[in-house]
Tab-separated table of C-alpha atoms in Angstrom:
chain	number	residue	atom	x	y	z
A	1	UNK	CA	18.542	8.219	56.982
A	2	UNK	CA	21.711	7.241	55.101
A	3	UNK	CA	22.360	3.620	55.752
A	4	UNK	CA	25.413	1.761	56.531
A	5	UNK	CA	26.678	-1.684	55.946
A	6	UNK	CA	25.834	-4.379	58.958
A	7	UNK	CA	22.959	-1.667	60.088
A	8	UNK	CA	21.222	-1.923	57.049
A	9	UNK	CA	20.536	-4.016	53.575
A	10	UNK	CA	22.627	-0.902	51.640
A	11	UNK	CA	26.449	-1.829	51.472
A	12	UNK	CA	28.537	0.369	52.103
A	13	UNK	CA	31.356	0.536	49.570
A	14	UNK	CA	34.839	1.990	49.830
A	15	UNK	CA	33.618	4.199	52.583
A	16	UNK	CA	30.401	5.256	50.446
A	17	UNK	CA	26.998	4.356	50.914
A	18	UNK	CA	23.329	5.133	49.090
A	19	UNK	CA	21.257	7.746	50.931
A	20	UNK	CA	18.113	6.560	51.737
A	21	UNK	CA	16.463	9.382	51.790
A	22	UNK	CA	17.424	10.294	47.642
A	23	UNK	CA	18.338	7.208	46.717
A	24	UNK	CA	20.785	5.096	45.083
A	25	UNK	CA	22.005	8.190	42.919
A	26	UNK	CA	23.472	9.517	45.854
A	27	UNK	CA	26.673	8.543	47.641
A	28	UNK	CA	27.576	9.544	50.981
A	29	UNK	CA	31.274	9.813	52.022
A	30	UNK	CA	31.527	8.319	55.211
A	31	UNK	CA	35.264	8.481	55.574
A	32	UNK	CA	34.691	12.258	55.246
A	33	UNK	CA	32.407	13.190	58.090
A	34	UNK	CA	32.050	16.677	56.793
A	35	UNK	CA	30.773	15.731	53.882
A	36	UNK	CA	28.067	13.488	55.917
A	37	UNK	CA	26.999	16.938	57.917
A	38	UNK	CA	26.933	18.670	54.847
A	39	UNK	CA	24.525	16.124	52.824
A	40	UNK	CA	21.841	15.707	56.103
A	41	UNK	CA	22.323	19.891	56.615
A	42	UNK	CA	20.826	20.360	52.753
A	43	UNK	CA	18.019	17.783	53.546
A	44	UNK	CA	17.040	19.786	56.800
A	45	UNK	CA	17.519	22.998	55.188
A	46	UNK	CA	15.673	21.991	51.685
A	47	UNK	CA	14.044	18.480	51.691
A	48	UNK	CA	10.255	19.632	51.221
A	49	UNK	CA	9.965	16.118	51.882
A	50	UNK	CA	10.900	16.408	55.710
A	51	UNK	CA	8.505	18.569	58.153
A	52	UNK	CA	10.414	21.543	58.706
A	53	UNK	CA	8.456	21.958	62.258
A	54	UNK	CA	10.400	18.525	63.523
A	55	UNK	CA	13.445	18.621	64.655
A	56	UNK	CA	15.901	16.358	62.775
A	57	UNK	CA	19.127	14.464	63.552
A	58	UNK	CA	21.919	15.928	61.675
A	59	UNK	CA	23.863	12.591	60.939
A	60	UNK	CA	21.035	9.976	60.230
A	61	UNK	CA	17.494	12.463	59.754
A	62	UNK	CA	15.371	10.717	62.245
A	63	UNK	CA	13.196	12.668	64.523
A	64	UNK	CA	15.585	13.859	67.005
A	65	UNK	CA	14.046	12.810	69.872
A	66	UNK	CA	14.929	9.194	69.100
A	67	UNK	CA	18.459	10.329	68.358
A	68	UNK	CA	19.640	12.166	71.624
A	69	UNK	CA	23.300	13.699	70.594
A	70	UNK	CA	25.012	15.005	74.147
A	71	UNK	CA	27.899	17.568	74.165
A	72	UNK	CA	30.240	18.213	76.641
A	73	UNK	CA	32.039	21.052	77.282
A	74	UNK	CA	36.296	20.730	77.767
A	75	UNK	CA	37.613	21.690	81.038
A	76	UNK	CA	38.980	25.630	81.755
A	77	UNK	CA	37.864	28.557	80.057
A	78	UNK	CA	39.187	27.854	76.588
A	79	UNK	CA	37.552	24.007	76.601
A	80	UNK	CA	35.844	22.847	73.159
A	81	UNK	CA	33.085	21.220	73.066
A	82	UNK	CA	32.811	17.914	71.684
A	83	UNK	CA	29.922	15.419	71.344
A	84	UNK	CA	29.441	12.754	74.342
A	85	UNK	CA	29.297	9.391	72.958
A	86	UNK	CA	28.989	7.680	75.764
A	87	UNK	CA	25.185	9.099	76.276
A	88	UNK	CA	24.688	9.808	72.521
A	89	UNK	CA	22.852	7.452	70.500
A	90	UNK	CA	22.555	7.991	66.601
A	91	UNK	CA	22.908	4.701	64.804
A	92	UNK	CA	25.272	6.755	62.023
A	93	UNK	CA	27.193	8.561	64.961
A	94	UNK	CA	30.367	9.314	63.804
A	95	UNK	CA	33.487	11.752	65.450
A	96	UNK	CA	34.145	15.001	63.707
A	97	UNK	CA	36.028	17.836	64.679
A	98	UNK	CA	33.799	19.876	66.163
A	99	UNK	CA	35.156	23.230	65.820
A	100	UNK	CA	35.925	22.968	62.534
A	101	UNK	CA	32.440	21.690	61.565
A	102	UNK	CA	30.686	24.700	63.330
A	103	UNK	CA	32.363	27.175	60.877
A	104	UNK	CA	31.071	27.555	57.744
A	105	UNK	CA	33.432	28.241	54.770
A	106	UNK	CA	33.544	28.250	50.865
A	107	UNK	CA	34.890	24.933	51.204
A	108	UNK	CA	32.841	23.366	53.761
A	109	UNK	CA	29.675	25.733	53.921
A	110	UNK	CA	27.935	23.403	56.668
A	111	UNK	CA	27.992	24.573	60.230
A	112	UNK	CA	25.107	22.554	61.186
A	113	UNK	CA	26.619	20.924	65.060
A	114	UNK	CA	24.758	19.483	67.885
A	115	UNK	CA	24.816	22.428	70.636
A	116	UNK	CA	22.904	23.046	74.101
A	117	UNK	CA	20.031	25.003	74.338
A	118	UNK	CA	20.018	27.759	77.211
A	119	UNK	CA	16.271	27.476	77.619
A	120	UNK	CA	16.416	23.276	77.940
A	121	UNK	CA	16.846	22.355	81.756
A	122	UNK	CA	20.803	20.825	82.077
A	123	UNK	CA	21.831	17.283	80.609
A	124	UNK	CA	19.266	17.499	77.988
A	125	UNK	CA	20.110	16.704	74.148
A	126	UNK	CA	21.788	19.203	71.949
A	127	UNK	CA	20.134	20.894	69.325
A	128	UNK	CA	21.698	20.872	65.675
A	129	UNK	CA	21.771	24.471	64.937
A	130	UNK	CA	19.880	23.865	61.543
A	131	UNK	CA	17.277	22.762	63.822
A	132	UNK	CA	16.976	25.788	65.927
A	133	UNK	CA	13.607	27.188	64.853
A	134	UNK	CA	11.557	24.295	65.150
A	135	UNK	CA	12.678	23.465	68.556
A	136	UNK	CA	12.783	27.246	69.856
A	137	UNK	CA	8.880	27.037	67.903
A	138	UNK	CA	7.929	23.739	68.999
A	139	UNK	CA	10.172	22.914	72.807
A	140	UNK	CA	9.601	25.929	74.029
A	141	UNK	CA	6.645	27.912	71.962
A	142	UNK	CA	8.425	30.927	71.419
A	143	UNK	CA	6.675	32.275	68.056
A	144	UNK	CA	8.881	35.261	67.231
A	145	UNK	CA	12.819	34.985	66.034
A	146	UNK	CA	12.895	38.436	68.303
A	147	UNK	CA	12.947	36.054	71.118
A	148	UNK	CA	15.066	33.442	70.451
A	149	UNK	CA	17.798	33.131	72.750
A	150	UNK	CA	20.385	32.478	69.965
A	151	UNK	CA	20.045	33.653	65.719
A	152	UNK	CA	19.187	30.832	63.605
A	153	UNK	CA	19.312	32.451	60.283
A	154	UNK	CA	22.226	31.186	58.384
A	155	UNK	CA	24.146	33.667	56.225
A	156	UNK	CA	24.009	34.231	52.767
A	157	UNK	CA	27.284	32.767	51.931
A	158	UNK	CA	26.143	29.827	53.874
A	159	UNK	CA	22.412	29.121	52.306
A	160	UNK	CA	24.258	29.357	48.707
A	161	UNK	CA	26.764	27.040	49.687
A	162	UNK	CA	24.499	24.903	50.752
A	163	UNK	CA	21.903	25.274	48.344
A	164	UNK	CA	24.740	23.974	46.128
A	165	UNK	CA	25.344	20.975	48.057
A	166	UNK	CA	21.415	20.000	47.881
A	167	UNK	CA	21.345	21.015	43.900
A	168	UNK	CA	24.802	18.686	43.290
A	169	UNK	CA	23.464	15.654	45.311
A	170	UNK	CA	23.321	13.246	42.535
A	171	UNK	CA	26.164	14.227	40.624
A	172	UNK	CA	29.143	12.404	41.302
A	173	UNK	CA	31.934	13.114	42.829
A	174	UNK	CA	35.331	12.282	42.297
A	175	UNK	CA	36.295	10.051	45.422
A	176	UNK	CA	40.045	9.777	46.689
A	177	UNK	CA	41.337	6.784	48.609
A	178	UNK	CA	43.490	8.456	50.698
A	179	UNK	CA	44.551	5.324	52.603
A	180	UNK	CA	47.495	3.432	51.147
């Protein structure tokens, strides 16, 4: 769980806080939120440290079940979804743009994004995609990938990306204040 100022004993610092999970060496951007997604995507994806049959929150790493995220889905045909926070309750919840976070690029390589599960009776919690397997394995016991309602397999552009992002974790980056 990366820990922020007045929730925790870590201080968060120009918009930057330690991860608790690796430690003081790395910083977290919190005024960029993809950049959050990004660092708890490579944990899920490559932390041997985490149980990769437990479903994880994507903004904090907690056991998802005592993180519910909620998404709602805009009104017509073309409406985006969006997270709920009214019902959603992640201590590190923080507002992204959803659509752009769901699409992977060279850039930005994490698409990791709460979304609803077809086979989860309606108003449940999202699922983070990276987090797909273990609940399609462990919610609802399906053992083969054949029958998954959805893929879960991220593609190759994507798993180097973010195999990069776990490898870089400790290096530093160069942080701009945007805000005059």
């Amino acid at each position: 769980m990366c820990e922020v100022a007045g929730e925790t004993d870590t201080a968060k610092i120009d918009g930057h806080a330690d991860c608790s999970n690796c430690g003081p060496g790395a910083k977290i951007d919190w005024e960029n939120t993809q950049r959050v997604l990004e660092h708890m995507g490579a944990h899920i994806l490559f932390d041997t440290k985490l149980n990769r049959t437990e479903e994880r929150c994507g903004l904090c790493l907690r056991p998802a079940a005592l993180c519910p995220i909620y998404v709602t889905k805009g009104r017509g045909t073309l409406g985006r979804y969006t997270v709920d926070f009214t019902k959603s309750t992640c201590p590190n919840l923080v507002r992204f743009n959803y659509k752009n976070a769901s699409e992977s690029s060279e850039k930005c390589p994490c698409s990791n994004v709460p979304i609803i599960c077809s086979l989860c009776s309606p108003g449940s919690p999202a699922v983070w995609t990276y987090n797909l397997e273990a609940h399609f394995r462990g919610r609802h016991r399906l053992t083969s990938r054949a029958h998954f309602p959805v893929p879960v397999e991220q593609s190759k552009s994507e798993k180097d990306g973010m195999k990069r992002v776990w490898q870089t974790r400790f290096k530093s980056r160069k942080f701009y204040n945007t805000k005059k």
